[in-house]
Amino acid sequence: MDYSIYLSGEIHSDWREQIESGIKESGLDITIYSPVTHHESSDEVGVKILGEEEKPFWKDHKAAKINAIRTNTLIQRSDVVVVRFGEKYKQWNAAFDAGIAIGLGIPLIVMHDPALTHPLKEIDGAAMAVTETPQQVVEILKYISR
Amino acid sequence: MDYSIYLSGEIHSDWREQIESGIKESGLDITIYSPVTHHESSDEVGVKILGEEEKPFWKDHKAAKINAIRTNTLIQRSDVVVVRFGEKYKQWNAAFDAGIAIGLGIPLIVMHDPALTHPLKEIDGAAMAVTETPQQVVEILKYISR
Amino acid sequence: MDYSIYLSGEIHSDWREQIESGIKESGLDITIYSPVTHHESSDEVGVKILGEEEKPFWKDHKAAKINAIRTNTLIQRSDVVVVRFGEKYKQWNAAFDAGIAIGLGIPLIVMHDPALTHPLKEIDGAAMAVTETPQQVVEILKYISR
Amino acid sequence: MDYSIYLSGEIHSDWREQIESGIKESGLDITIYSPVTHHESSDEVGVKILGEEEKPFWKDHKAAKINAIRTNTLIQRSDVVVVRFGEKYKQWNAAFDAGIAIGLGIPLIVMHDPALTHPLKEIDGAAMAVTETPQQVVEILKYISR
Amino acid sequence: MDYSIYLSGEIHSDWREQIESGIKESGLDITIYSPVTHHESSDEVGVKILGEEEKPFWKDHKAAKINAIRTNTLIQRSDVVVVRFGEKYKQWNAAFDAGIAIGLGIPLIVMHDPALTHPLKEIDGAAMAVTETPQQVVEILKYISR
Amino acid sequence: MDYSIYLSGEIHSDWREQIESGIKESGLDITIYSPVTHHESSDEVGVKILGEEEKPFWKDHKAAKINAIRTNTLIQRSDVVVVRFGEKYKQWNAAFDAGIAIGLGIPLIVMHDPALTHPLKEIDGAAMAVTETPQQVVEILKYISR
Amino acid sequence: MDYSIYLSGEIHSDWREQIESGIKESGLDITIYSPVTHHESSDEVGVKILGEEEKPFWKDHKAAKINAIRTNTLIQRSDVVVVRFGEKYKQWNAAFDAGIAIGLGIPLIVMHDPALTHPLKEIDGAAMAVTETPQQVVEILKYISR
Amino acid sequence: MDYSIYLSGEIHSDWREQIESGIKESGLDITIYSPVTHHESSDEVGVKILGEEEKPFWKDHKAAKINAIRTNTLIQRSDVVVVRFGEKYKQWNAAFDAGIAIGLGIPLIVMHDPALTHPLKEIDGAAMAVTETPQQVVEILKYISR
C-alpha cells in the first residue's frame, strides 16, 4: 500500500528525519512531502526572487505566497497530513495547515507534548490520531500499510 | 447586498461587539455568526452533556467536537470569515479556523496588531485584507455592501 | 441560529418525538427531517405505486429506491445527521445513512446504549458526539443554537 | 482495462481470497484494497500505538480512527466498493462503508445470502449489483475488464 | 416537506399539466420547473434574439444554448428530475437531460410506456423509479412529502 | 422563475442601467449584482481603508483584493454572468471574470461590438450567447423567465 | 501530450476501429475506452451472472447496471467523450452518456450525419465539436496532441 | 518534487522557450503544457477540420472550441498556471485563462511589465506571484522544487 504524507510544522527539531528514517527502515512505500524547512531561505524567497520591499509586511507577503504554491499543492496531493507542534514560537502556520487539510477533507495526524493539549483541543478533536513522538507516527504508517 | 460573516478568534476583547454595532449603525444587511464565546461553557460542554472524563484530553476532545458542529456549519454558511488574533494565548484555534476557510475556498479577513506580522505571514498571505481594527472591517463590509 | 437536522434509525421507540418536543420546549429554530417511519407504508410503497412484484427482492428494491429519493435529499439538506441505534433488528439502513452523511461531509451525532459501543466503534469514531438519550441530543442542539 | 476495488465487510470467511484468486486466474489488471482484516490487531491498534485507555469506549475510538485513515483513503481511491455481509455479528461497519461509498459517488457491489434481502434493501437498492458469491463478483470484474 | 422538481421530455401531451394538477389537489409544497414547451418559440429563440443564420445548424445552435441557460440552471436547482419519453420523435434531449441529472448526482424518475423498456434500459437503470403515468409520479411525490 | 445575474465589465456606459430598466419594465424576478462601478472609489478603497502605500503596485493590490471579496462572492451566487466589453481600455478584469465564471461552471452571456469578435473568440466560444446590445440580454432573460 | 477518450454510441458500424487506427497511424499517445460493444453479451450479462429474471424489465435492469459500472468509471477517467449517433435505433443511451459527460464537466465531441442536426441540437450545442466522420475526430485529436 | 505547469498568454516572444530551457538547465522535474502557439494553425483549425464558414464569427467559434478542449484539459491537470501579458494585442484569452485557473482553485503566477500593473490589478491580486521575467518564474520553480 502506497501513501503520500505531508509533514507540516516545527522546523527546529529533527522529527521529520526521524519519521523518514523510520519509514525507510520499515520499507514502507510512502512519499514524503515537506515545506522548505530552511528558515532563512523561506523568509527571504519573496524579495530575493521578486525584488526588495521596504515594508516587512510586503516582504513577508511575497515570501508567504511563493511558499504557499508549494505547500498547498503538496497538501492536496497527500493522503495524510501530519502536523507537529513544538515548544517554541507561535506556530500559527502549523495550525493553519491543519485547518487547510480539514477544509479539504484530508485526514490529519497531530504530534505534540501533552502539555499543549488544552490550546490544541480543536485541532486534536479534528485529528484521526494525536501522537507525541515520531515513532508513533511511523507505527501508524506501518499499520495502515500492512 | 446581504452577506454572512463568521467572526473567529480572540474572545477576551470586545472586537465582535464593535463590528456588530458598526454594522448596525451603518444599516448593513449582514448576518453575523460566532463561536460560543463564553469560555467556561465552551470548555465544559463536552463533559456537562456527555458525561465526565478523568483525562483532560478526553474532556477537551468531547468539548472540541461539539463546538466544531457549530463552528464548521457556520463557517461553511459564511461569505467571509474574519479572524482576530489578540495579544495573549496560543490562539491555534483561530489559525485553524483560518485554514478551514481557505481549504473551503471562503475569503478571509485577518485582524491583528502589526507586531504579529511575521508569525502570521502565511495567514496574512492567504487573506483578502489584513486589518488592525474592527472599524476597518466595518469599512470593508460597508464598501462591499454598496 | 437556525439548523436543519435529519433523524435516522430506529423507528420502534419515541426518540424522535422526544427530540422534537425538547426542541419545541427550548424554542430552538430547528427544522427536523425524518424518513417515513410508518413501517408498512415504507415497505409497501414500491409495489403499491409502481405495481406488484413476485420476488421479494424486487418488491424491496422498488420500495428502497422511492424511500431513497426522500432520504438522500433530506440528508443533503441537513446541517447535522442524528442516527439512533436501538436494541432490535439489523439496522443496517441506520449505519448506511451514517456512512452517507460522512461521505457527504455532514457532521454526525450517534445515539445508542453503551452496550453497543464495540460493534459501533467505526461509526462512533466518525461522529462529533456519541449520546445515549434524546435529552443529550437536545442539549447539544441548545448549546450550538445559543 | 485496469480497476481498483475495495473489499469491505465480513472478515471471518475467505471471500476476499476467493475473489483475489479468481482475479489472478483470469489475469485481470485489478488492484485490490482491503481493511486490516486481522481482528485483534485492528481492535488493539489504538491503545498499542497511542497508549492505554481505561474506558473501552476510548480504546475503540482510538482504534477506529487509525483504521479509518486506511479505510477512507482506500475507498476514495477505488473504482468499485464490494461489501460482503455474512451470517454473524452486527456488521454495522460494512453498512457504514457502503454508505461512505454512496456518499462519495463510488459504485457499490453487495454480496450476501438472499435471506438477508429485507434488512439490506436500502443498501441493495443503492448497489449496481447484488451478488451471493465471490465467483459472481469475479464474473462482473471479468466482464467490465473485457 | 418542500421539493423542487424539473419536468423534462415530451412536449406533445399534457403529462406536465396532469402532474401539476395532481400536486395542487394533494396540496403538496412542490415547485415545478420545466423547459419552454412552446415548440416554435424554443426553435426560433436564437435567431429571433441574436440575428438570422443561413445555416440551420447555427440557427439550432443559438437556440439550443439559450434554452440550455434555463434548462441547466433549473435542473441544478431541482431535488428530483422527472423525464417523460413519448411515442414520437427522437427525444434525444430528454435522454440528454437524464444524463445531466445523473452526472450532477440528482435523483431521476423516468416515465414511459413499457414498450420502450429495452431501448431505455440504461436510463431506467439509473433511475430511482420507472413510472408509466403522471398519477404514479404524483403518488411518489405525495409519499416523499408526508 | 427567479434568477440572479452578475453584470461584469465596462463601467463607462449605461448598459447596466439599460438592462436594469428592461428587467423592471418586463416585470422579471431577477436579482442584479454588479461590482462597485464608481471608478475612483474602487481604485482607492485599499489605501483608504487599510492605509497608504508608496508603491502603486501595493495600492492596486489592496484595492483589488477588497473588490474581489465582493466580486467573487456575487459571481458565485449568480445563475448567469453577463460580461460587457466596450471600446476602450484593456478590460482584462472583464475577461478575468468571464474565466472565473467558466471555471466555476456558471453560464456566461457576452456583450460586445462585432468588431471585437476575433480577440474575444475564446470567451465567445465558452459563452451561451453572444450579444451586442442590452436589449438582447433583456430578451434572453425574458425568454428564460417565461 | 497524452489524453484518454471514451467512445460512446453506435455499435453497428466500424467508427471506433477507424478512430483507433487513425490514432495508431498518427502515433498519438491516446488511451481509448469503450463500452462492451458486443450486443448480446451486453444484453445478457445481468441474468447470466446474477441469475434469470422472468420480466424483461428486470433482465434489462441487471444488465444496465453492470454495464454502468464500466461506463461511468471510464467516462469519469476520460479527458474527452466522443459520442456517435448512427442512422438506426433509438440510441438513447448515447444521448444519456453525452448528458453524463456534460453533468461531470467533461468536454464532448459529437459525430453524426447532418440530417440529424435538428433533433440533436441540444447535444450539439453543448459539444466542443460536431463532426461527421471518424477522420475529423482523429484530426482534432492530432491537433490537440501537437 | 514534480510539478505540472501551464504556460498561457503571449505567443509573439520566446518566454516559453526561456522557461523551458531554464527548467532543463536546473534539472527540474516539471511537465510543461502550452496551448498551440502557432497562430495560423490555431485560427484556422475549426474550418480546416470541420468545414468552411462564411461568417468570421463561426470560423472563430469552431476554432476556439477545439482549442479549448486542449486548453481546459491541460489547465485542469496543472499545479500552477503561468500567464504572460505582452505589450501588444488585446490578450483577453490570457486574462480568461487566468480566470479559469482561479475559478478552478489552481495557483497563478503572472508575468508582465510593471507598466501594465494598473489594468492587471485584479489578476495580480489573485496571483501567488507577479513576475517580470522568465528567469523569475524559473527561480520560483526551482525554489518550490527543492
PDB file of N, CA and C in Angstrom, chain G residues 32-58:
ATOM      1  N   ILE G  32      -7.842   4.684 -25.326  1.00  0.00           N
ATOM      2  CA  ILE G  32      -9.223   4.622 -25.812  1.00  0.00           C
ATOM      3  C   ILE G  32     -10.061   3.740 -24.901  1.00  0.00           C
ATOM      4  N   TYR G  33     -11.148   4.289 -24.393  1.00  0.00           N
ATOM      5  CA  TYR G  33     -12.106   3.500 -23.623  1.00  0.00           C
ATOM      6  C   TYR G  33     -13.410   3.362 -24.404  1.00  0.00           C
ATOM      7  N   SER G  34     -14.060   2.233 -24.227  1.00  0.00           N
ATOM      8  CA  SER G  34     -15.347   1.994 -24.896  1.00  0.00           C
ATOM      9  C   SER G  34     -16.242   1.187 -23.969  1.00  0.00           C
ATOM     10  N   PRO G  35     -17.550   1.200 -24.220  1.00  0.00           N
ATOM     11  CA  PRO G  35     -18.415   0.232 -23.545  1.00  0.00           C
ATOM     12  C   PRO G  35     -18.154  -1.152 -24.147  1.00  0.00           C
ATOM     13  N   VAL G  36     -18.709  -2.188 -23.536  1.00  0.00           N
ATOM     14  CA  VAL G  36     -18.710  -3.504 -24.184  1.00  0.00           C
ATOM     15  C   VAL G  36     -19.609  -3.384 -25.403  1.00  0.00           C
ATOM     16  N   THR G  37     -19.045  -3.588 -26.580  1.00  0.00           N
ATOM     17  CA  THR G  37     -19.807  -3.331 -27.805  1.00  0.00           C
ATOM     18  C   THR G  37     -20.380  -4.610 -28.420  1.00  0.00           C
ATOM     19  N   HIS G  38     -20.197  -5.746 -27.742  1.00  0.00           N
ATOM     20  CA  HIS G  38     -20.820  -6.978 -28.213  1.00  0.00           C
ATOM     21  C   HIS G  38     -22.257  -6.989 -27.698  1.00  0.00           C
ATOM     22  N   HIS G  39     -23.193  -6.777 -28.638  1.00  0.00           N
ATOM     23  CA  HIS G  39     -24.578  -6.520 -28.280  1.00  0.00           C
ATOM     24  C   HIS G  39     -25.169  -7.579 -27.357  1.00  0.00           C
ATOM     25  N   GLU G  40     -25.014  -8.837 -27.730  1.00  0.00           N
ATOM     26  CA  GLU G  40     -25.661  -9.886 -26.960  1.00  0.00           C
ATOM     27  C   GLU G  40     -25.063 -10.013 -25.564  1.00  0.00           C
ATOM     28  N   SER G  41     -23.735  -9.979 -25.486  1.00  0.00           N
ATOM     29  CA  SER G  41     -23.098 -10.057 -24.162  1.00  0.00           C
ATOM     30  C   SER G  41     -23.634  -8.962 -23.259  1.00  0.00           C
ATOM     31  N   SER G  42     -23.722  -7.779 -23.843  1.00  0.00           N
ATOM     32  CA  SER G  42     -24.161  -6.628 -23.064  1.00  0.00           C
ATOM     33  C   SER G  42     -25.601  -6.793 -22.581  1.00  0.00           C
ATOM     34  N   ASP G  43     -26.451  -7.328 -23.425  1.00  0.00           N
ATOM     35  CA  ASP G  43     -27.851  -7.511 -23.035  1.00  0.00           C
ATOM     36  C   ASP G  43     -28.044  -8.641 -22.021  1.00  0.00           C
ATOM     37  N   GLU G  44     -27.195  -9.654 -22.135  1.00  0.00           N
ATOM     38  CA  GLU G  44     -27.410 -10.856 -21.315  1.00  0.00           C
ATOM     39  C   GLU G  44     -26.640 -10.846 -20.007  1.00  0.00           C
ATOM     40  N   VAL G  45     -25.705  -9.902 -19.851  1.00  0.00           N
ATOM     41  CA  VAL G  45     -24.763 -10.005 -18.742  1.00  0.00           C
ATOM     42  C   VAL G  45     -25.433 -10.066 -17.373  1.00  0.00           C
ATOM     43  N   GLY G  46     -26.529  -9.373 -17.207  1.00  0.00           N
ATOM     44  CA  GLY G  46     -27.188  -9.352 -15.900  1.00  0.00           C
ATOM     45  C   GLY G  46     -27.698 -10.723 -15.492  1.00  0.00           C
ATOM     46  N   VAL G  47     -28.497 -11.297 -16.341  1.00  0.00           N
ATOM     47  CA  VAL G  47     -29.075 -12.599 -15.976  1.00  0.00           C
ATOM     48  C   VAL G  47     -28.035 -13.708 -16.018  1.00  0.00           C
ATOM     49  N   LYS G  48     -27.062 -13.558 -16.881  1.00  0.00           N
ATOM     50  CA  LYS G  48     -26.029 -14.590 -16.972  1.00  0.00           C
ATOM     51  C   LYS G  48     -25.223 -14.673 -15.674  1.00  0.00           C
ATOM     52  N   ILE G  49     -24.870 -13.573 -15.126  1.00  0.00           N
ATOM     53  CA  ILE G  49     -24.062 -13.585 -13.903  1.00  0.00           C
ATOM     54  C   ILE G  49     -24.923 -13.627 -12.644  1.00  0.00           C
ATOM     55  N   LEU G  50     -25.999 -12.875 -12.627  1.00  0.00           N
ATOM     56  CA  LEU G  50     -26.743 -12.713 -11.373  1.00  0.00           C
ATOM     57  C   LEU G  50     -27.998 -13.567 -11.292  1.00  0.00           C
ATOM     58  N   GLY G  51     -28.328 -14.316 -12.344  1.00  0.00           N
ATOM     59  CA  GLY G  51     -29.499 -15.192 -12.279  1.00  0.00           C
ATOM     60  C   GLY G  51     -30.642 -14.700 -13.148  1.00  0.00           C
ATOM     61  N   GLU G  52     -31.440 -15.658 -13.622  1.00  0.00           N
ATOM     62  CA  GLU G  52     -32.530 -15.373 -14.559  1.00  0.00           C
ATOM     63  C   GLU G  52     -33.621 -14.472 -13.979  1.00  0.00           C
ATOM     64  N   GLU G  53     -34.286 -13.778 -14.847  1.00  0.00           N
ATOM     65  CA  GLU G  53     -35.455 -12.978 -14.486  1.00  0.00           C
ATOM     66  C   GLU G  53     -36.576 -13.298 -15.461  1.00  0.00           C
ATOM     67  N   GLU G  54     -37.800 -13.344 -14.954  1.00  0.00           N
ATOM     68  CA  GLU G  54     -38.935 -13.573 -15.854  1.00  0.00           C
ATOM     69  C   GLU G  54     -39.304 -12.295 -16.601  1.00  0.00           C
ATOM     70  N   LYS G  55     -39.302 -11.205 -15.890  1.00  0.00           N
ATOM     71  CA  LYS G  55     -39.705  -9.952 -16.528  1.00  0.00           C
ATOM     72  C   LYS G  55     -38.528  -9.340 -17.295  1.00  0.00           C
ATOM     73  N   PRO G  56     -38.770  -8.969 -18.550  1.00  0.00           N
ATOM     74  CA  PRO G  56     -37.706  -8.327 -19.340  1.00  0.00           C
ATOM     75  C   PRO G  56     -37.177  -7.066 -18.672  1.00  0.00           C
ATOM     76  N   PHE G  57     -38.052  -6.374 -17.934  1.00  0.00           N
ATOM     77  CA  PHE G  57     -37.615  -5.145 -17.283  1.00  0.00           C
ATOM     78  C   PHE G  57     -36.445  -5.406 -16.339  1.00  0.00           C
ATOM     79  N   TRP G  58     -36.567  -6.444 -15.513  1.00  0.00           N
ATOM     80  CA  TRP G  58     -35.504  -6.716 -14.532  1.00  0.00           C
ATOM     81  C   TRP G  58     -34.268  -7.320 -15.188  1.00  0.00           C
TER      82      TRP G  58
END
